[in-house]
Every structure is written in C-alpha cells, then in structure tokens.
Coordinates of C-alpha atoms in Angstrom, one line a residue:
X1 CA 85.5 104.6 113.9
X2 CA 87.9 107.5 113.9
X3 CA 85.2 109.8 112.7
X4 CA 82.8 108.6 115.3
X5 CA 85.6 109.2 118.4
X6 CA 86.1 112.7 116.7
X7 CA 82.3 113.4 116.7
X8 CA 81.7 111.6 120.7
X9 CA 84.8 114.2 121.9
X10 CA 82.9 117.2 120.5
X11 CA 80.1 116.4 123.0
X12 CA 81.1 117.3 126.8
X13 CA 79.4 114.2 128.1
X14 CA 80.8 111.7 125.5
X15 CA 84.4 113.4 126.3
X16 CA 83.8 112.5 129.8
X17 CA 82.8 109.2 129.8
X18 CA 85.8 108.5 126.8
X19 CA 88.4 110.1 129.4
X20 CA 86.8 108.2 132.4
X21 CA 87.5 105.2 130.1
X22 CA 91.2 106.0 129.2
X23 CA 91.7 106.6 132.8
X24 CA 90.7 103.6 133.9
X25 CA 92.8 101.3 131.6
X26 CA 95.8 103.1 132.5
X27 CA 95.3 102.1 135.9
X28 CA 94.9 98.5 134.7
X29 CA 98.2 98.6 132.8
X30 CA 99.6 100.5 136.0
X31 CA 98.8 97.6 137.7
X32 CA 99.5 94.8 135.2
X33 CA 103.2 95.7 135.7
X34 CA 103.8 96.1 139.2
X35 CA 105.5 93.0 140.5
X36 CA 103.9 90.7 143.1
X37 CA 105.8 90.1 145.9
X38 CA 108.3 86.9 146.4
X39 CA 108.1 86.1 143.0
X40 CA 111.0 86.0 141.1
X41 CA 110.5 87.2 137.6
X42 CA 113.4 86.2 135.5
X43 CA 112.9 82.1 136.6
X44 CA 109.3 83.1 136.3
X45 CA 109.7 84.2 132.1
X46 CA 112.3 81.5 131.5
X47 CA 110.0 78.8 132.6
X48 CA 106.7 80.0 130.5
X49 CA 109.1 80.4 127.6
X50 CA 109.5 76.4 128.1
X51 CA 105.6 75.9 128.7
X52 CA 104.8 76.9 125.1
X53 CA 101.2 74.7 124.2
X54 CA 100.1 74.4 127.4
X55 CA 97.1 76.1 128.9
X56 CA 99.5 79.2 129.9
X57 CA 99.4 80.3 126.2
X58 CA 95.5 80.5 126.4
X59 CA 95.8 82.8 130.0
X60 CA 98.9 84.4 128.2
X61 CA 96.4 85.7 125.7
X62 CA 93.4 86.3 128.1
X63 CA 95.5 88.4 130.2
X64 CA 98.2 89.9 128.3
X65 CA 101.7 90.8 129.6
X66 CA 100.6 90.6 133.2
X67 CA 100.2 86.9 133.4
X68 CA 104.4 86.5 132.0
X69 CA 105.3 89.0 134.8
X70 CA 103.0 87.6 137.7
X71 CA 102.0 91.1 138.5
X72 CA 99.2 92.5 140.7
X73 CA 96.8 92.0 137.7
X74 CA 98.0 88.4 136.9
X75 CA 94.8 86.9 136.9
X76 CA 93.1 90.0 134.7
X77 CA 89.5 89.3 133.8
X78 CA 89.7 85.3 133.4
X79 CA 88.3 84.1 136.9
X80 CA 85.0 86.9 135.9
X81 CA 84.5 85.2 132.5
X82 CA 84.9 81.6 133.6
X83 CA 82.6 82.6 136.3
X84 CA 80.1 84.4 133.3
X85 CA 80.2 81.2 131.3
X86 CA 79.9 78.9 134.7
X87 CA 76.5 80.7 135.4
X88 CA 75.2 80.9 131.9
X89 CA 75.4 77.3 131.5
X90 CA 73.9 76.6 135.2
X91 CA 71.1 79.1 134.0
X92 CA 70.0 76.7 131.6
X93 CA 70.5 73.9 133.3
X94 CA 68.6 74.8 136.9
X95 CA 65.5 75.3 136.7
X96 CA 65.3 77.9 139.6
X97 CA 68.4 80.2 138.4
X98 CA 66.5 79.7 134.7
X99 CA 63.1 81.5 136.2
X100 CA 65.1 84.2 138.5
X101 CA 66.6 85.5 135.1
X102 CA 63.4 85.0 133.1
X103 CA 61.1 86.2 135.7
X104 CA 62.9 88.3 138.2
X105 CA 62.9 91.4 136.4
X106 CA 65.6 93.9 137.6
X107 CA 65.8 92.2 141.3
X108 CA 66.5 88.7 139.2
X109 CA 69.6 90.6 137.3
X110 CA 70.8 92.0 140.1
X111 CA 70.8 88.4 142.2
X112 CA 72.6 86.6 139.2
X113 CA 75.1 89.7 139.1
X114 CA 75.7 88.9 142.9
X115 CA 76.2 84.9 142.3
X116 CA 78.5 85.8 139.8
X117 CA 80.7 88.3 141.8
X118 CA 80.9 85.8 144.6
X119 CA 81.4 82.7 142.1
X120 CA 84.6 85.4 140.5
X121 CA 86.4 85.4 143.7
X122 CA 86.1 81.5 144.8
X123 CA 87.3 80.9 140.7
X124 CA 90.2 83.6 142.0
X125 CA 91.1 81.9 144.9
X126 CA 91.7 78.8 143.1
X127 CA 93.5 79.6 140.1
X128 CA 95.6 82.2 142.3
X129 CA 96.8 79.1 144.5
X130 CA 97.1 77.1 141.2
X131 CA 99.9 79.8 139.9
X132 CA 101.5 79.9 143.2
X133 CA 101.1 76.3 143.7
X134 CA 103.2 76.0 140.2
X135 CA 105.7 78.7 141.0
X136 CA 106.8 77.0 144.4
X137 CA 107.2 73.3 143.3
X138 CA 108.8 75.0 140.3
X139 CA 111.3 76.7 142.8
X140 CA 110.4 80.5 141.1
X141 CA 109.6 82.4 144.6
X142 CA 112.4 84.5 146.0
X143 CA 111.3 84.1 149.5
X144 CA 114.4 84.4 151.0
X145 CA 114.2 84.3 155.0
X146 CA 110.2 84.8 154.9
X147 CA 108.1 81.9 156.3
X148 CA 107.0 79.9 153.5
X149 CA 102.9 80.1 154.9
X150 CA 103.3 83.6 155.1
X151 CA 104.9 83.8 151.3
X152 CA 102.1 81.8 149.6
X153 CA 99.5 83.8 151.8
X154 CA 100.7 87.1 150.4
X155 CA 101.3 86.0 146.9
X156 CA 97.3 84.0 147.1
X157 CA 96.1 87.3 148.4
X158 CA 97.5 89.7 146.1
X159 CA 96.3 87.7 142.9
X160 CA 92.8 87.7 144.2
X161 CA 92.6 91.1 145.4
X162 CA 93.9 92.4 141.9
X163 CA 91.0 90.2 139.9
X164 CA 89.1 91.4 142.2
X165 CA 89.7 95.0 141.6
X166 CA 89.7 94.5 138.2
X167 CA 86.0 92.8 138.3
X168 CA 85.0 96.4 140.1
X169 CA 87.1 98.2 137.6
X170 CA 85.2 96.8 134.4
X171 CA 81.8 97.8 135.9
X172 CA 82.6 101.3 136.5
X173 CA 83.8 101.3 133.0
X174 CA 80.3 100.2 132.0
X175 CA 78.5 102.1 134.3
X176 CA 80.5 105.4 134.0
X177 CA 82.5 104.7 130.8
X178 CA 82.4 103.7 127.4
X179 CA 81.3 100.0 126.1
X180 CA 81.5 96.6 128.5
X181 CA 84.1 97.3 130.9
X182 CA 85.3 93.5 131.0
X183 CA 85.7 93.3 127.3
X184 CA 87.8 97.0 127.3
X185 CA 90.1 95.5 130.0
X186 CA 90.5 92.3 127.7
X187 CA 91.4 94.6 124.6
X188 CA 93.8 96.1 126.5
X189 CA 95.0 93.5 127.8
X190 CA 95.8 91.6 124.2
X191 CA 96.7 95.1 122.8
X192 CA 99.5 95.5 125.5
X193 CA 101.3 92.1 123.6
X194 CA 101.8 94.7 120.3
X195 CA 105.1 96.1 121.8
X196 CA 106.7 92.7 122.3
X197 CA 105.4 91.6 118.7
X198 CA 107.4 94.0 117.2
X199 CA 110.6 94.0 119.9
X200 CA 110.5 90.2 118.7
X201 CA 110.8 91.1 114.7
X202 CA 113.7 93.6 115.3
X203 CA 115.5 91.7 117.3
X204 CA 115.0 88.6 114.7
X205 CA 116.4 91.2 111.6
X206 CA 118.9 92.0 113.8
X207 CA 120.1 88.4 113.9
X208 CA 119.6 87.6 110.4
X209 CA 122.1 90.5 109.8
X210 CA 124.8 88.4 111.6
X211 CA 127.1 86.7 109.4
X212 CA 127.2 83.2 109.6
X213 CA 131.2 82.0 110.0
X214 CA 132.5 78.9 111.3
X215 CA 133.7 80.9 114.3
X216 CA 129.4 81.0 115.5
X217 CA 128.8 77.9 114.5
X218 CA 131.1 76.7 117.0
X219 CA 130.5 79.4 119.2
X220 CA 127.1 77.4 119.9
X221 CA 128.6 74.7 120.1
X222 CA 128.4 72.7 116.4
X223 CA 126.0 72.6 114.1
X224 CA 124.1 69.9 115.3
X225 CA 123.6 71.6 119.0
X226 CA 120.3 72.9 120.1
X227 CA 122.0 76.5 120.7
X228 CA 122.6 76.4 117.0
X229 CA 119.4 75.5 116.1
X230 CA 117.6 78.2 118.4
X231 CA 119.5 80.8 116.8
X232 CA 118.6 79.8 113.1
X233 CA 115.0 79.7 114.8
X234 CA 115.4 83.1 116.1
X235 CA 116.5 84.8 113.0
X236 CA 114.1 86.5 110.5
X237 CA 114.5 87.5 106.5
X238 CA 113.5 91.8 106.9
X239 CA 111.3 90.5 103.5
X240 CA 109.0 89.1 105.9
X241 CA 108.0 91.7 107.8
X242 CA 105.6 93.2 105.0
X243 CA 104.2 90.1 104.0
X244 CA 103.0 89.5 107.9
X245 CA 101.8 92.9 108.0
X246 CA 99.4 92.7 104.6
X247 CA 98.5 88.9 106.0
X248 CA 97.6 90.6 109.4
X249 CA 95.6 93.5 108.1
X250 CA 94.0 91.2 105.6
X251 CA 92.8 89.0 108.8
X252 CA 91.3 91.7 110.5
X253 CA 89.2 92.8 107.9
X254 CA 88.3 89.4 107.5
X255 CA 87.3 89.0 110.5
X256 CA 85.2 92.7 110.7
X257 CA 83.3 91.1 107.3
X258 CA 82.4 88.0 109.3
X259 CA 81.7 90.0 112.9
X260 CA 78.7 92.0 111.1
X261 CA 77.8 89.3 108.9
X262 CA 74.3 87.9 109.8
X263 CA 71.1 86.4 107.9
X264 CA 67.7 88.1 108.3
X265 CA 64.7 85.4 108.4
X266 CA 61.8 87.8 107.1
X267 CA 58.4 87.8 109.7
X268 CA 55.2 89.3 109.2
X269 CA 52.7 89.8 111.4
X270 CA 49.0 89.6 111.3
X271 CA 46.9 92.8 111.6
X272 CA 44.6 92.4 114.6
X273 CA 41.8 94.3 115.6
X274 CA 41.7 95.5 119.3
X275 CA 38.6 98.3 120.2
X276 CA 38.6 100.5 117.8
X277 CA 42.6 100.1 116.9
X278 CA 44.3 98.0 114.4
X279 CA 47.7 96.7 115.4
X280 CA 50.3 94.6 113.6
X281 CA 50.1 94.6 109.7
X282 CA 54.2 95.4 109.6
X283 CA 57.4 93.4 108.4
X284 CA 60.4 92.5 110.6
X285 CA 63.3 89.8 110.0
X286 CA 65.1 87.7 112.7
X287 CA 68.6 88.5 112.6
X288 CA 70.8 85.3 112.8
X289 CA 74.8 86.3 113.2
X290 CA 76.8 84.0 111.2
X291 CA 79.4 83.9 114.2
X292 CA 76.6 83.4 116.9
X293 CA 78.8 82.1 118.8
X294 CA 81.8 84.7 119.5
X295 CA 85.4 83.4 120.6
X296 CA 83.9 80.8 123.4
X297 CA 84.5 77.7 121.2
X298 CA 88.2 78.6 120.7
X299 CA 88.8 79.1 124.4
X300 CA 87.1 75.9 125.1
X301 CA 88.8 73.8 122.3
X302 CA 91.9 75.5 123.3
X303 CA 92.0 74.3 126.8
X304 CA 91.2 71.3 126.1
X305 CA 93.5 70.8 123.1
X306 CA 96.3 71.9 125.2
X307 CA 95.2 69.9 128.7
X308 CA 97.9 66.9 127.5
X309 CA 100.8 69.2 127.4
X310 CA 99.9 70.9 130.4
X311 CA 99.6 67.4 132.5
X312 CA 103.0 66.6 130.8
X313 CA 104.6 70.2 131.6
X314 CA 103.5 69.4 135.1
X315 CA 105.1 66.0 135.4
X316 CA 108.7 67.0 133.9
X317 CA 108.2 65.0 130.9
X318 CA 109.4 67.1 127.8
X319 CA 108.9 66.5 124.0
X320 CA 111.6 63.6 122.7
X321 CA 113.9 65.0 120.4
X322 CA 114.4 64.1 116.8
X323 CA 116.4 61.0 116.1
X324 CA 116.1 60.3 120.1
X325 CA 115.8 56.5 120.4
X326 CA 115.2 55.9 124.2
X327 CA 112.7 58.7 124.3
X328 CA 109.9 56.9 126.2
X329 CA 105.7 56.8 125.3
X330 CA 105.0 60.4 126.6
X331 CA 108.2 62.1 125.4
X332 CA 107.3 60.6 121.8
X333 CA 103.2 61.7 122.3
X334 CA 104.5 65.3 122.9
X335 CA 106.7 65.4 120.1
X336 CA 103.7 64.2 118.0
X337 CA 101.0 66.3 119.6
X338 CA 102.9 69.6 119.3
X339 CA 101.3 72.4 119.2
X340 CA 102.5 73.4 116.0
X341 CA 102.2 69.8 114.7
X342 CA 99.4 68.5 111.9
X343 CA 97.8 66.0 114.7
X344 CA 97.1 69.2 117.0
X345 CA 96.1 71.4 114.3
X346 CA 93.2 69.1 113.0
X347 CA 92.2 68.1 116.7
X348 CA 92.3 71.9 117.2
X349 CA 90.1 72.2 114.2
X350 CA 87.2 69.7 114.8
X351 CA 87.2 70.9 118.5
X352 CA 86.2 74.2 117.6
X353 CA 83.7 72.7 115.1
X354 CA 82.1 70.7 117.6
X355 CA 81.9 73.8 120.3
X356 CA 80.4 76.3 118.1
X357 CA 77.1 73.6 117.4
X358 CA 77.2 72.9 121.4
X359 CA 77.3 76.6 122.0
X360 CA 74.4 78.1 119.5
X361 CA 72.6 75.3 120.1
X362 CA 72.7 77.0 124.3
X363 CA 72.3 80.0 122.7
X364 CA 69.4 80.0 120.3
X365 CA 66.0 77.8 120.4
X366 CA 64.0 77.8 117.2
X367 CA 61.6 76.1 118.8
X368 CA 60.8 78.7 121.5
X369 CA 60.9 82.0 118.8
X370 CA 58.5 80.2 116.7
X371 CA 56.1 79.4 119.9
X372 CA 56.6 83.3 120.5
X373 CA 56.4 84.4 116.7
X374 CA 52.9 82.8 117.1
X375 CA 52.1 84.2 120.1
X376 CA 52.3 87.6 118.7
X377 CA 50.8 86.7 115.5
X378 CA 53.8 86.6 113.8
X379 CA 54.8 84.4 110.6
X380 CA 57.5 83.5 108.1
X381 CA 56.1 83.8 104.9
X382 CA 55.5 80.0 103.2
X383 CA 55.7 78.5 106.7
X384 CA 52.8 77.5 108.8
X385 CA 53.4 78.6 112.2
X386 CA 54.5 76.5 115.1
X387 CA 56.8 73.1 114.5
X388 CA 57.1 74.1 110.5
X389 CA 58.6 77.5 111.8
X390 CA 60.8 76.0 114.3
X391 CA 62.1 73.3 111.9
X392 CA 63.2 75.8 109.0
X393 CA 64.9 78.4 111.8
X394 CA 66.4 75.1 113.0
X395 CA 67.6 74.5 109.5
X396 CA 69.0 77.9 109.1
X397 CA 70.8 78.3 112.1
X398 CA 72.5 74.8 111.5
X399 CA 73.9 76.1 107.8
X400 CA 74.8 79.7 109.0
X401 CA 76.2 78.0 112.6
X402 CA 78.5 75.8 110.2
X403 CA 79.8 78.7 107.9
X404 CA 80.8 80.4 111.6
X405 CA 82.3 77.2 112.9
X406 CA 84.8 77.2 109.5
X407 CA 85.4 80.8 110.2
X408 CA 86.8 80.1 114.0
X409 CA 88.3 77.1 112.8
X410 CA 90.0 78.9 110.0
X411 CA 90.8 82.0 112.1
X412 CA 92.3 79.8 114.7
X413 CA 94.5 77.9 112.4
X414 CA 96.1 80.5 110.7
X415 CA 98.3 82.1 113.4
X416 CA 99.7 77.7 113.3
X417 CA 100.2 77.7 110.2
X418 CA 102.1 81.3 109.4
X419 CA 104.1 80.4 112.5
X420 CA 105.5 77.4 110.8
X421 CA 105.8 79.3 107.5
X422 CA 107.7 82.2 108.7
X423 CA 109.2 79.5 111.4
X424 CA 108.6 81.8 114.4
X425 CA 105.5 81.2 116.7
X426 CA 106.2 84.2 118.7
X427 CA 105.4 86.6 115.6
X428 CA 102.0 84.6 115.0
X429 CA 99.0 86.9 116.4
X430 CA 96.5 84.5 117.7
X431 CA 92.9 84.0 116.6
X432 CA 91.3 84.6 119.7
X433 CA 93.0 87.8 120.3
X434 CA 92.2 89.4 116.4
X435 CA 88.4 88.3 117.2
X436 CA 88.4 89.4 120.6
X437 CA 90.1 92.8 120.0
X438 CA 87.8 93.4 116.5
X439 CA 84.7 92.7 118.0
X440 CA 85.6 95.0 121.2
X441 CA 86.2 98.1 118.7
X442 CA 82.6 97.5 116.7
X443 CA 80.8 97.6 119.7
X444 CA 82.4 100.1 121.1
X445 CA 82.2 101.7 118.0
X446 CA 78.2 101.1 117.5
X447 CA 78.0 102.4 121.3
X448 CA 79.1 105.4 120.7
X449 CA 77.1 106.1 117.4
X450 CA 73.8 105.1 119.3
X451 CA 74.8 107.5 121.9
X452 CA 75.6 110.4 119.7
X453 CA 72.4 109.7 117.6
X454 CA 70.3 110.1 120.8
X455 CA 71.9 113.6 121.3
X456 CA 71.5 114.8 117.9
X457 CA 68.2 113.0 117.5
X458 CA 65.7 116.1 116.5
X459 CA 61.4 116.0 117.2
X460 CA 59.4 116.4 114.3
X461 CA 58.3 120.0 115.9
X462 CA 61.9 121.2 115.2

C-alpha cells in the first residue's frame, strides 16, 4: 500500500484528489473537537465512563472521540448508515423502491440517493434529541440562565447540522477524492481513538510503578473499598505492552487474509452463433467472499446484545455488587449479563452467527444468478442449469457464509476476552473497528491501483 501511495503522488491528478482527501478529514477532526454549546463536558465523560455495555460503546466506536466530547460532529456518519441499511432492506422488501433501483437506470440511483439524504436527516433529528434528551435528565447541560427550549433547540440543531455536513462531506470525498467518502470519515473516525489507546497504557505503567504500602492502601480507603479495587484495575505490568502489540498486529493480518478471501464457482458459457459471429465459448468463475457480509452483523448483534444494559442505564439501576445480598432482580441480571461476562459473550456470539445468514441470504440469491447464468448460456460444469445450479450455489454460499460468520464471531470475541486477560477493557481494540478500518485501506488501496493502471495503461500501437 505504501508503494501504491508513492506511485498515485507521482501522478498530478492522483496527488490532487489524495490532498483533496487529506484536507477534508482534517476538517472532520476540526470539527469532531469543537464543543457543542451548553454541554458540559467533564459530567458528560464521567457519565459514559459509567455507561460501559450499553449501546454508547457501539456509537463510541462508529464515531470516534467526537461522540465522548458531544462535539459538532457527535453524530459522525451513523444516522447516513442506519439510513443506508434502512433503505437497502425496504429495497427488497417494496416492490416499487425494488424496480426504481433495478430499472431506473441513473434517474433510479439518483431518486434512492435523495430518499436516503432526506431519511439521514429525519434518523439525525431523532438520535440528536435522543443525546440531548439523555444529557438533560442526566443533569450534563451547563445552561446556566439560558431558557431551557432555547438550550435543547441549539444543542438539537447543531448535532443535525454537523451529520449533515458530514453526509455532504463524504460525497465530495467520493466525488472529488480518494475511495467512499463515508467509509474514509469512519476510518478516521476509529483511527482518532489510537491516541487515547496508548495515553491509557502509559498511564497504566505508570501506576504499576507505584509502590504498594499500607499508607495507599488506606489512602483508598482499605482494601476491600472500590477505590482500591479501581486502582489495581487501572494498573498494567510494561511486559504486556508487547504481547498486545504482536496480538494486535497478528489480528490485522488476520483479518486482511479473511477480507480478500473468496471462493470462485467456475462458469462456462456456450458458444452461440449470431450472423456470421460466434460469441461465448469462454470461462469465468463467480466470485463468493467468505466475509459477504462485512461488519453489519456485529453492529446489529451488538445493539441488540447491549439494548438490556442500555434500558437499565436509563432507569438508574446499576450492576449488584459481589457479595451484595439485597441487590434486587435487575441489579443481579446486570451483574450476570456483563459485558465482559461468559453469558454475554456467547449471546454475543450466536447473534452474530444468526446475522451474517439473515444478511447474505439479503444479499445474494442463487436462485436468480442461476436463472441469469442460463439466460446467457452460461453453466457450472457437472450441473444442469436452472434449480440444480441454484441448489449447489445455495450450498456453497451456506458453507463459505458459515466459515465468515466464525470469523465475525471470533473477531468480535477477542477484544472480550484479552480485556479480561490483560484485565483492562479500555486497551481492548474492538472487532468492528480492526474490520472496519482494514477493509477501508484495501479498497482504498485497490482504488488507487485501478486508477494508476488506467494511466499507465499502454494500446497495442505503442
């Protein structure tokens, strides 16, 4: 990839549009740290810090460091995905959406492009008054002598404005830039959480290297106090640090090896004679990706793996502690369906399973490529075309789509299970974010090979 970006800036146009890209995320991070106004930041961080397995860890990672701060650019690109996702599924569901992207041609695109705009800012409007709605009864606005109408106005406003702008902002990236603009903003976004990765492991050597005297242990206040206990959390052996390092890098290219993994169904096609011409007569293969799927069934599974915290986060009720004997039936289901507990972990696990068949089967019908294999005279060789096609692509897909499935599952399990290990969630980079930010670089990456091959492509007169 380095040797690609080293060949693209060598070409004026390539440079331009890799500079038009650069420039553009830098005004995203510009605005994913200026504050929004009334909102008071401090309350604001201490009070996601205590929301940990909640639905705020999934936006967290959608949106990077913004989301924490309630900046300008709070919202990021998540009210334009869930809008994507919202209008691919109606697509296939309505018939009339299903034949305006099917049949309308450029005009049909361009319609569905508009629907999803509009469906972006009405998703906008109603997670932005969601936050605010939280940060109000939460008592984290610093409003001061301001009307409280006109507070939640501003604050309403500037969240959908700023996911607004940064809707616009990923098209021009696309248009004028490098790669999907959406997916750029959502690499920069994860990549911005890198700096506070590795504030977190200096500041937890730096604790290890405090002695531990009787003087600290009652500075907390005993060693049976929760102080004490946070403090032994916070504290990490410097050994560690290579060993997440090697277990990071070894992730990535894990996941890179699964990203460009795919199985190739061989087709041939019958030569026909048209006039005087003979066409067909070649080979081809359907590519099949293992991960067909991409990180959709961890955000789902996710969401709803986390919805029971969230509805307990929102009612007050908090995890019972250990030993606690008058905890009551909510505090003690928290405490078991922690999001670093064994019960979450394997509901986490057969969610994703179940998404990633839901999701190819959306995504890919053997039964319509084999009606269009034989419309075009194609075959797979030792199956008769039409329902025996159909059935063995159906059986491929469902083998390949479960060998993806274990990869999501395993990828989204990991970042759990080191956090317990290493006994610090914060450190723990998670799945969605390693496949999100890989699988931004390789097609950014293959974007800009394909456009340098077009420049150095060469006639066969030359």
């Amino acid at each position: 990839m380095i040797q690609t970006l080293k060949n693209a800036w060598k070409v004026p146009e390539l440079k331009s549009k890799i500079l038009f890209t650069v420039f553009a995320l830098l005004i995203f991070r510009l605005g994913s740290v200026v504050p929004t106004p009334f909102v008071d930041g401090d309350k604001l961080a201490a009070f996601l810090g205590n929301m940990s397995g909640t639905i705020f860890d999934l936006l967290g990672t959608m949106n990077g460091t913004a989301f924490s701060m309630a900046a300008v650019f709070a919202l990021g690109v998540q009210p334009y995905i869930n809008s994507s996702i919202i209008i691919e599924l109606l697509t296939v569901a309505i018939p009339a959406l299903e034949r305006l992207a099917k049949e309308g041609g450029e005009e049909g695109r361009k319609k569905i492009a508009a629907i999803t705009r509009y469906t972006t800012v009405a998703i906008a409007v109603l997670q932005g008054y969601g936050y605010y709605t939280i940060m109000r009864t939460n008592e984290l606005l610093a409003v001061g002598d301001v009307n409280g109408f006109w507070a939640g106005f501003v604050i309403v406003t500037t969240f959908v404005a700023g996911s607004a702008f940064v809707m616009w902002l990923g098209e021009q990236i696309t248009e004028k830039g490098i790669g999907n603009g959406i997916s750029m903003i959502l690499f920069a976004g994860i990549l911005s959480r890198i700096p506070n990765m590795i504030s977190s492991m200096g500041q937890g050597v730096s604790m290890w290297q405090i002695p531990i005297t009787e003087d600290l242990i009652a500075a907390y206040g005993g060693a049976e106090s929760e102080g004490y206990a946070n403090f032994l959390a916070s504290r990490l052996h410097p050994a560690l640090i290579p060993v997440i390092v090697i277990g990071l890098l070894a992730l990535v290219v894990f996941v890179v090896y699964i990203q460009n993994a795919e199985r190739r169904i061989p087709v041939q096609y019958a030569k026909r004679v048209v006039g005087r011409k003979i066409y067909g007569g070649q080979s081809s293969h359907i590519p099949l990706k293992v991960n067909m799927s991409g990180v959709l069934p961890i955000i789902f599974a996710q969401s709803i793996a986390s919805l029971p915290a969230t509805i307990c986060a929102f009612a007050g009720i908090q995890a019972a502690k250990p030993g606690q004997t008058d905890a009551t039936f909510w505090e003690n289901f928290l405490r078991v369906f922690d999001a670093n507990g064994l019960i979450y972990t394997v509901v986490y696990f057969l969610l994703i399973l179940a998404f990633s068949y839901f999701y190819s089967t959306m995504q890919f019908d053997p039964t319509e490529v084999a009606n269009n294999l034989k419309k075009n005279g194609g075959f797979v060789p030792g199956f008769r075309p039409g329902k025996p096609t159909a059935d063995f692509i159906r059986k491929v897909l469902s083998k390949i789509t479960f060998f993806g499935a274990m990869f999501l599952s395993v990828i989204a399990i990991v970042p759990i299970l080191s956090g317990n290990l290493v006994g610090r969630s914060d450190l723990a980079v998670g799945g969605t974010s390693i496949i999100i930010a890989v699988g931004v670089a390789l097609e950014t990456s293959k974007a800009l090979e394909a456009q340098l091959m077009m420049r150095h492509y060469k006639g066969f007169l030359e």
